[in-house]
Short mmCIF file of C-alpha atoms and ligand atoms in Angstrom, two decimals:
data_model
loop_
_atom_site.label_atom_id
_atom_site.label_comp_id
_atom_site.label_asym_id
_atom_site.label_seq_id
_atom_site.Cartn_x
_atom_site.Cartn_y
_atom_site.Cartn_z
CA MET A 1137 -1.16 -15.34 23.88
CA LYS A 1138 -3.96 -13.69 25.80
CA ASP A 1139 -7.44 -14.98 25.28
CA LYS A 1140 -10.18 -12.30 26.12
CA LYS A 1141 -13.85 -11.69 25.41
CA ALA A 1142 -14.88 -8.81 23.24
CA SER A 1143 -16.32 -6.89 26.01
CA ASP A 1144 -12.78 -6.33 27.52
CA SER A 1145 -10.55 -6.52 24.46
CA TYR A 1146 -8.69 -3.58 22.93
CA CYS A 1147 -6.65 -2.94 19.90
CA LEU A 1148 -3.97 -0.42 19.88
CA GLY A 1149 -3.31 0.97 16.21
CA ILE A 1150 -0.32 2.78 14.93
CA GLU A 1151 -0.46 5.15 12.00
CA SER A 1152 2.71 6.53 10.37
CA THR A 1153 2.42 6.28 6.64
CA ALA A 1154 3.43 9.97 5.86
CA ASP A 1155 3.34 13.12 7.91
CA ASP A 1156 1.17 11.96 10.81
CA PHE A 1157 2.13 9.69 13.65
CA SER A 1158 -0.87 8.55 15.47
CA VAL A 1159 -1.98 6.13 18.04
CA GLY A 1160 -5.55 4.98 18.44
CA VAL A 1161 -7.31 2.58 20.84
CA SER A 1162 -10.57 0.67 19.82
CA THR A 1163 -12.55 -1.83 21.69
CA PHE A 1164 -13.36 -5.04 19.88
CA LYS A 1165 -17.00 -3.44 19.60
CA GLY A 1166 -15.88 -0.33 17.71
CA ARG A 1167 -15.86 2.07 20.63
CA ILE A 1168 -12.84 4.41 19.93
CA LEU A 1169 -11.40 5.23 23.24
CA ALA A 1170 -8.38 7.42 22.08
CA ASN A 1171 -7.13 8.86 18.82
CA ILE A 1172 -3.84 10.88 19.44
CA ARG A 1173 -2.08 12.47 16.47
CA SER A 1174 1.13 14.26 16.05
CA GLN A 1175 1.83 15.97 12.68
CA TYR A 1176 5.32 16.62 11.13
CA VAL A 1177 5.15 19.95 9.57
CA PRO A 1178 8.15 20.81 7.25
CA VAL A 1179 9.95 24.23 7.76
CA GLU A 1180 9.81 24.62 4.14
CA GLY A 1181 9.12 22.43 1.00
CA GLY A 1182 7.20 19.19 0.96
CA ILE A 1183 7.41 16.26 3.27
CA HIS A 1184 11.02 14.86 3.52
CA PRO A 1185 10.43 11.15 4.34
CA ARG A 1186 13.42 10.91 6.61
CA GLU A 1187 12.71 14.06 8.44
CA ALA A 1188 9.15 12.96 8.93
CA ALA A 1189 10.35 9.54 10.24
CA ARG A 1190 12.80 11.34 12.69
CA HIS A 1191 9.73 13.26 13.84
CA HIS A 1192 7.81 10.06 14.45
CA ALA A 1193 10.57 8.44 16.30
CA GLU A 1194 10.83 11.54 18.55
CA VAL A 1195 7.05 11.67 19.47
CA ALA A 1196 6.28 8.05 19.61
CA SER A 1197 6.59 7.47 23.21
CA ASN A 1198 4.61 10.71 24.30
CA VAL A 1199 1.83 9.88 21.77
CA LEU A 1200 1.67 6.29 23.03
CA GLU A 1201 1.55 7.58 26.55
CA GLU A 1202 -1.14 10.07 25.83
CA ALA A 1203 -3.24 7.32 24.16
CA PHE A 1204 -2.93 5.06 27.10
CA SER A 1205 -3.98 7.98 29.42
CA LYS A 1206 -6.83 9.20 27.12
CA SER A 1207 -8.19 5.63 26.91
CA LYS A 1208 -7.60 4.85 30.62
CA ILE A 1209 -6.29 1.32 29.61
CA LYS A 1210 -3.00 -0.08 30.69
CA PRO A 1211 -0.55 -1.57 28.43
CA LYS A 1212 -1.39 -5.05 29.86
CA ASN A 1213 -4.95 -4.50 28.66
CA VAL A 1214 -4.02 -4.53 25.01
CA SER A 1215 -5.18 -7.64 23.14
CA VAL A 1216 -3.74 -6.86 19.76
CA VAL A 1217 -1.37 -4.28 18.20
CA SER A 1218 -2.14 -3.14 14.53
CA PHE A 1219 -0.03 -0.88 12.29
CA SER A 1220 -0.26 0.65 8.86
CA GLN A 1221 1.81 -1.67 6.85
CA GLY A 1222 1.54 0.37 3.60
CA PRO A 1223 1.13 2.09 1.34
CA GLY A 1224 3.28 5.04 2.24
CA LEU A 1225 6.69 6.61 2.72
CA GLY A 1226 9.38 3.82 3.53
CA PRO A 1227 11.20 5.51 6.55
CA CYS A 1228 7.95 6.68 7.91
CA LEU A 1229 6.21 3.26 7.59
CA ARG A 1230 9.41 1.61 8.97
CA THR A 1231 9.16 3.69 12.15
CA GLY A 1232 5.69 2.83 12.91
CA ALA A 1233 6.21 -0.65 12.28
CA THR A 1234 9.25 -0.65 14.54
CA VAL A 1235 7.10 0.71 17.31
CA ALA A 1236 4.37 -1.89 16.67
CA ARG A 1237 6.69 -4.81 16.59
CA ALA A 1238 8.43 -3.80 19.84
CA LEU A 1239 5.09 -3.28 21.70
CA ALA A 1240 3.46 -6.53 20.41
CA SER A 1241 6.57 -8.54 21.35
CA TYR A 1242 6.95 -6.95 24.80
CA LEU A 1243 3.22 -7.37 25.51
CA ASN A 1244 3.10 -10.83 24.01
CA VAL A 1245 0.14 -10.07 21.99
CA PRO A 1246 -0.62 -10.77 18.07
CA LEU A 1247 0.53 -8.09 15.60
CA VAL A 1248 -1.84 -7.24 12.70
CA GLY A 1249 -0.63 -5.38 9.64
CA VAL A 1250 -3.34 -3.13 8.05
CA ASN A 1251 -3.71 -1.54 4.69
CA HIS A 1252 -3.97 2.38 5.23
CA CYS A 1253 -6.52 2.84 2.37
CA ILE A 1254 -8.74 0.29 3.67
CA ALA A 1255 -8.41 1.64 7.27
CA HIS A 1256 -9.82 4.92 6.00
CA VAL A 1257 -12.76 3.19 4.39
CA GLU A 1258 -13.40 1.00 7.49
CA ILE A 1259 -13.43 3.91 9.96
CA GLY A 1260 -15.67 5.90 7.66
CA LYS A 1261 -18.16 2.98 7.65
CA LEU A 1262 -17.90 2.69 11.46
CA LYS A 1263 -18.39 6.49 12.03
CA THR A 1264 -21.24 6.88 9.64
CA GLY A 1265 -23.03 3.52 9.71
CA ALA A 1266 -22.50 3.08 6.05
CA LYS A 1267 -22.74 -0.53 5.01
CA ASP A 1268 -21.53 -0.72 1.42
CA PRO A 1269 -20.25 2.44 0.09
CA VAL A 1270 -18.66 3.90 -2.90
CA THR A 1271 -15.62 5.71 -1.39
CA LEU A 1272 -13.70 8.76 -2.69
CA TYR A 1273 -10.43 8.78 -0.92
CA VAL A 1274 -8.42 11.94 -1.51
CA SER A 1275 -5.34 12.87 0.46
CA GLY A 1276 -1.82 14.18 -0.01
CA GLY A 1277 -0.59 10.80 -1.30
CA ASN A 1278 -3.72 9.06 -2.49
CA THR A 1279 -6.54 9.63 -4.99
CA ILE A 1280 -8.78 6.46 -5.31
CA VAL A 1281 -12.29 5.69 -5.95
CA SER A 1282 -13.19 2.29 -4.46
CA ALA A 1283 -16.05 -0.09 -3.63
CA PHE A 1284 -16.55 -3.58 -2.33
CA ASP A 1285 -16.98 -6.41 -4.89
CA SER A 1286 -16.64 -10.15 -4.58
CA GLY A 1287 -14.31 -10.37 -1.44
CA ARG A 1288 -12.33 -7.31 -1.86
CA TYR A 1289 -12.21 -3.59 -2.28
CA ARG A 1290 -11.75 -2.90 -5.84
CA VAL A 1291 -10.23 0.37 -7.37
CA PHE A 1292 -12.69 1.78 -9.77
CA GLY A 1293 -10.61 4.84 -10.65
CA GLU A 1294 -7.44 6.50 -9.37
CA THR A 1295 -4.86 9.13 -10.40
CA LEU A 1296 -2.40 8.23 -13.08
CA ASP A 1297 0.21 10.52 -11.54
CA ILE A 1298 0.09 12.92 -8.61
CA ALA A 1299 -2.62 12.90 -5.66
CA LEU A 1300 -5.13 15.58 -5.40
CA GLY A 1301 -3.76 16.93 -2.15
CA ASN A 1302 -0.34 16.90 -3.59
CA CYS A 1303 -1.50 18.95 -6.43
CA LEU A 1304 -3.14 21.44 -4.11
CA ASP A 1305 0.11 21.59 -1.77
CA VAL A 1306 2.49 22.05 -4.67
CA PHE A 1307 0.39 24.77 -6.37
CA ALA A 1308 0.10 26.67 -3.00
CA ARG A 1309 3.91 26.43 -2.43
CA GLU A 1310 4.58 27.72 -5.98
CA ALA A 1311 2.08 30.49 -5.45
CA GLY A 1312 4.22 31.51 -2.24
CA LEU A 1313 1.16 30.95 0.10
CA HIS A 1314 1.85 30.33 3.83
CA GLN A 1315 0.32 27.72 6.20
CA THR A 1316 -0.67 30.30 9.03
CA GLU A 1317 -1.50 28.75 12.22
CA GLY A 1318 -0.66 25.27 10.86
CA LYS A 1319 -3.49 25.34 8.38
CA PRO A 1320 -3.11 22.82 5.64
CA PHE A 1321 -2.15 24.39 2.06
CA GLY A 1322 -5.41 22.84 0.72
CA ALA A 1323 -7.42 24.89 3.33
CA VAL A 1324 -5.62 27.90 2.27
CA VAL A 1325 -6.31 27.28 -1.30
CA GLU A 1326 -9.89 26.74 -0.30
CA ASP A 1327 -10.24 30.15 1.41
CA LEU A 1328 -8.84 32.01 -1.46
CA ALA A 1329 -10.98 29.93 -4.01
CA ALA A 1330 -14.14 31.23 -2.13
CA LYS A 1331 -13.25 34.59 -3.31
CA GLY A 1332 -12.72 33.66 -6.89
CA LYS A 1333 -15.24 34.45 -9.62
CA ASN A 1334 -13.65 33.78 -12.85
CA LEU A 1335 -13.18 30.22 -14.17
CA ILE A 1336 -9.92 30.14 -16.18
CA PRO A 1337 -9.78 27.29 -18.63
CA LEU A 1338 -7.45 24.43 -17.46
CA PRO A 1339 -6.51 21.07 -18.65
CA TYR A 1340 -9.36 18.69 -17.63
CA SER A 1341 -8.03 15.05 -17.96
CA VAL A 1342 -10.41 12.01 -17.26
CA LYS A 1343 -8.94 9.03 -19.07
CA GLY A 1344 -11.57 6.12 -18.74
CA MET A 1345 -12.18 5.86 -15.06
CA ASP A 1346 -8.68 7.44 -14.20
CA ILE A 1347 -7.57 11.01 -13.83
CA SER A 1348 -4.33 12.85 -14.44
CA LEU A 1349 -3.39 15.99 -12.52
CA SER A 1350 0.15 16.79 -13.55
CA GLY A 1351 -0.90 18.68 -16.63
CA LEU A 1352 -3.27 20.96 -14.68
CA LEU A 1353 -0.57 21.60 -12.18
CA THR A 1354 2.00 22.37 -14.91
CA ALA A 1355 -0.66 24.72 -16.65
CA LEU A 1356 -1.14 26.52 -13.30
CA THR A 1357 2.48 26.92 -12.56
CA ASN A 1358 2.86 28.59 -15.93
CA LEU A 1359 -0.18 30.88 -15.28
CA LEU A 1360 1.33 31.93 -11.91
CA LYS A 1361 4.64 33.01 -13.79
CA ARG A 1362 2.59 35.15 -16.18
CA ARG A 1363 0.91 37.10 -13.44
CA GLU A 1364 -2.13 37.77 -15.60
CA TYR A 1365 -4.71 36.31 -13.30
CA LYS A 1366 -5.73 37.01 -9.70
CA LEU A 1367 -4.50 34.20 -7.35
CA GLU A 1368 -8.26 33.98 -6.13
CA ASP A 1369 -9.29 33.00 -9.62
CA LEU A 1370 -6.47 30.48 -10.06
CA CYS A 1371 -7.40 28.84 -6.85
CA TYR A 1372 -11.10 28.86 -7.75
CA SER A 1373 -10.35 27.39 -11.18
CA LEU A 1374 -7.93 24.71 -9.81
CA GLN A 1375 -10.59 23.58 -7.37
CA GLU A 1376 -13.57 23.54 -9.89
CA THR A 1377 -11.37 21.64 -12.43
CA ALA A 1378 -9.74 19.02 -10.28
CA PHE A 1379 -12.81 18.46 -8.09
CA SER A 1380 -14.96 18.08 -11.28
CA MET A 1381 -12.62 15.22 -12.41
CA VAL A 1382 -12.72 13.26 -9.14
CA THR A 1383 -16.52 13.87 -8.94
CA GLU A 1384 -17.03 12.61 -12.43
CA VAL A 1385 -15.23 9.38 -11.81
CA THR A 1386 -16.91 8.87 -8.44
CA GLU A 1387 -20.39 9.36 -10.28
CA ARG A 1388 -19.61 6.88 -12.85
CA ALA A 1389 -18.57 4.32 -10.19
CA LEU A 1390 -21.79 4.98 -8.33
CA ALA A 1391 -23.91 4.44 -11.51
CA HIS A 1392 -21.99 1.30 -12.38
CA THR A 1393 -22.08 -0.28 -8.95
CA GLU A 1394 -25.54 1.06 -8.12
CA LYS A 1395 -24.43 1.45 -4.58
CA LYS A 1396 -26.58 3.61 -2.08
CA GLU A 1397 -23.93 5.21 -0.05
CA VAL A 1398 -21.00 7.65 -0.89
CA LEU A 1399 -18.03 8.17 1.64
CA LEU A 1400 -15.72 10.97 1.09
CA THR A 1401 -12.36 10.78 3.02
CA GLY A 1402 -8.67 11.62 3.36
CA GLY A 1403 -7.48 15.11 4.23
CA VAL A 1404 -8.91 16.90 1.21
CA ALA A 1405 -12.39 15.63 2.22
CA ALA A 1406 -12.37 18.66 4.67
CA ASN A 1407 -12.96 20.89 1.53
CA LYS A 1408 -16.54 22.29 1.52
CA ARG A 1409 -16.71 22.76 -2.06
CA LEU A 1410 -15.71 19.09 -2.73
CA GLN A 1411 -18.26 17.94 -0.08
CA LEU A 1412 -20.90 19.91 -2.05
CA MET A 1413 -19.97 18.31 -5.44
CA ILE A 1414 -20.02 14.67 -3.95
CA LYS A 1415 -23.19 15.34 -2.11
CA ALA A 1416 -24.76 16.57 -5.29
CA ILE A 1417 -23.91 13.38 -7.31
CA ALA A 1418 -24.94 11.24 -4.47
CA GLU A 1419 -28.40 12.81 -4.36
CA GLU A 1420 -28.82 12.41 -8.17
CA HIS A 1421 -28.26 8.77 -7.76
CA ASP A 1422 -30.49 8.36 -4.62
CA ALA A 1423 -27.55 7.64 -2.53
CA ARG A 1424 -26.62 8.88 1.01
CA PHE A 1425 -23.75 11.16 1.29
CA CYS A 1426 -22.05 10.02 4.49
CA ALA A 1427 -20.19 12.73 6.30
CA ILE A 1428 -17.39 11.56 8.43
CA PRO A 1429 -16.25 13.52 11.50
CA SER A 1430 -13.16 15.38 10.58
CA GLU A 1431 -10.94 13.57 13.36
CA PHE A 1432 -11.38 10.43 11.19
CA VAL A 1433 -10.74 11.65 7.73
CA VAL A 1434 -7.38 12.62 8.31
CA ASP A 1435 -4.67 9.92 8.85
CA ASN A 1436 -5.32 8.59 12.33
CA GLY A 1437 -4.48 5.71 14.60
CA ALA A 1438 -8.20 4.98 15.47
CA MET A 1439 -8.85 3.74 11.91
CA VAL A 1440 -5.88 1.47 12.21
CA ALA A 1441 -6.96 0.08 15.58
CA TRP A 1442 -10.52 -0.51 14.31
CA THR A 1443 -9.31 -2.28 11.10
CA GLY A 1444 -6.98 -4.26 13.27
CA VAL A 1445 -9.99 -5.40 15.19
CA LEU A 1446 -11.83 -6.44 12.05
CA ALA A 1447 -8.99 -8.33 10.74
CA TYR A 1448 -7.83 -9.98 13.81
CA THR A 1449 -11.31 -11.04 14.76
CA HIS A 1450 -11.62 -12.72 11.24
CA GLY A 1451 -8.37 -14.68 11.55
CA VAL A 1452 -5.77 -12.19 10.26
CA VAL A 1453 -2.50 -12.03 12.13
CA THR A 1454 0.88 -10.83 10.71
CA PRO A 1455 3.78 -12.80 12.10
CA ILE A 1456 6.84 -10.45 12.85
CA ASP A 1457 8.81 -12.03 10.11
CA LYS A 1458 6.22 -11.15 7.61
CA SER A 1459 5.71 -7.64 9.08
CA PHE A 1460 7.99 -5.77 6.59
CA VAL A 1461 6.36 -2.74 5.26
CA LYS A 1462 4.80 -2.56 1.81
CA LEU A 1463 5.45 0.94 0.12
CA ARG A 1464 2.99 0.24 -2.79
CA TRP A 1465 0.45 -2.09 -1.17
CA ARG A 1466 -2.72 -1.85 -3.24
CA LEU A 1467 -6.02 -2.21 -1.60
CA GLU A 1468 -7.34 -4.69 -3.98
CA GLU A 1469 -4.45 -7.18 -2.90
CA VAL A 1470 -6.13 -7.48 0.35
CA GLU A 1471 -8.74 -10.28 1.20
CA ILE A 1472 -11.60 -8.91 3.36
CA PRO A 1473 -13.13 -11.85 5.26
CA TRP A 1474 -15.10 -9.31 7.64
CA VAL A 1475 -17.34 -8.08 4.75
CA GLU A 1476 -20.26 -10.21 3.63
P1 AMP B 926 -3.71 13.50 4.42
O1 AMP B 926 -2.81 12.98 3.46
O2 AMP B 926 -4.94 12.50 4.58
O3 AMP B 926 -3.14 13.59 5.70
O4 AMP B 926 -4.39 14.93 4.03
C1 AMP B 926 -3.35 15.89 3.76
C2 AMP B 926 -3.98 16.59 2.62
O5 AMP B 926 -5.09 17.16 2.70
C3 AMP B 926 -2.91 17.74 2.24
O6 AMP B 926 -2.50 17.78 0.83
C4 AMP B 926 -3.80 18.97 2.52
O7 AMP B 926 -3.40 20.28 1.83
C5 AMP B 926 -5.14 18.62 2.25
N1 AMP B 926 -6.14 19.29 2.81
C6 AMP B 926 -6.31 19.56 4.11
N2 AMP B 926 -7.42 20.43 4.42
C7 AMP B 926 -8.00 20.72 3.20
C8 AMP B 926 -9.05 21.54 2.57
N3 AMP B 926 -9.90 22.17 3.44
N4 AMP B 926 -9.26 21.55 1.31
C9 AMP B 926 -8.47 20.90 0.57
N5 AMP B 926 -7.46 20.06 0.77
C10 AMP B 926 -7.11 20.09 2.17
MG1 MG B 927 -1.24 13.14 6.70
#
C-alpha cells in the first residue's frame, strides 16, 4: 500500500446510487479537483434501475478519464478509492462498486465504502464551513432530517413513504409535463408554481417527526383527472403543502437540538421556494442558513471523494470481500470517528 503525506494525497470517489454516475477527486485537505457527472435520462417514465446501470457502465470510462484530465492527476497518484456503498438502487450501486473495486485493486490502494446520505452532509459542511448543522436532505430517493449526536448522524425525521423529489416527478409525469432541455421535473413544477395564486386544500400529513406524501400525491392525481383547477395552481399548492411539511419537521429538529446551522441539500434543494422557507425558520431560531453551491447538492462524486478522505484518515477501510452494496443502508448505522 502507498504511504503518502496529506499534501500530495488524493481520493477518487465514485457515485452511482441512482440516475447519476459521477467521479470526483479530492485532496486530503478538501480541495475538490474534479467533479464530473453524467446523468441517465429515461426516454419516458421514471428511472429504470437496470437501464440506469447500463448507462453507468457505458459512461464509466469516459467520466473517469475526464476526472483525471480535469484534476490533472494520474491514476498512480490516487491514494484511496471511495464509492457510494448505499443506500440506492441495486444495479446502479453494483456498477459503481465494480468500477471502484477494479480501480482500487489495479492501483493497489485501499477501498472505502461511503454512505451516500452522509456524503451529502459532509460536502455541504466542507463547502459552507458549517460545523454542526441540522440537515434537510431532499432528493429523488430520500427525504431525511438529520443532525449529529453522540458519535453518529441521527435521523430526526423522514418520509414514511415516497421521497419529496419522487412526489414532484410523479406528479409532473401524471400532469403530462415535459423536461425541456433536460430540466428536472422538479424545476418544471417550480416554474409553473411561480405562476400559481390559489391555494387548493390538500392532505397535510406530519406524523410525529415524520411525513407522508403518498396521500398528497393521490389527491393531486385525482384533481388532475377532474380538470377543475389550473395546473399552475396545482403546482403551487403541491409545493406549498409538501414544502411546509418538511419545513415543519426541520424546524422542530432545530428547536430540539438547538443547533445553529441549517443545511439544505439533495436535488430538491435547488428549489427557490423551499430555500426561502428553510431560510425563514433558520432565521427564527438564530441559526445560519448555509447555501451549498448547486454542483454539490445534486448527487456527485466529489462528496464521495471527500467523505472517503474523512473516513480513510480516521481508520476506515472496506476490504473487497466486505464491499457488497447496501441498498437500505441507514445513516445512523455508521460510526463517525471524524466528528468530535
Ligand atoms: P437527486 O435525487 O439528488 O439527484 O435529485 C433529483 C431530484 O431533484 C428530482 O426529483 C428532481 O425533480 C428534483 N429537482 C431538481 N431541481 C428541482 C427544483 N428546482 N425544484 C424541485 N425539485 C427539483
Ligand atoms: Mg440523481
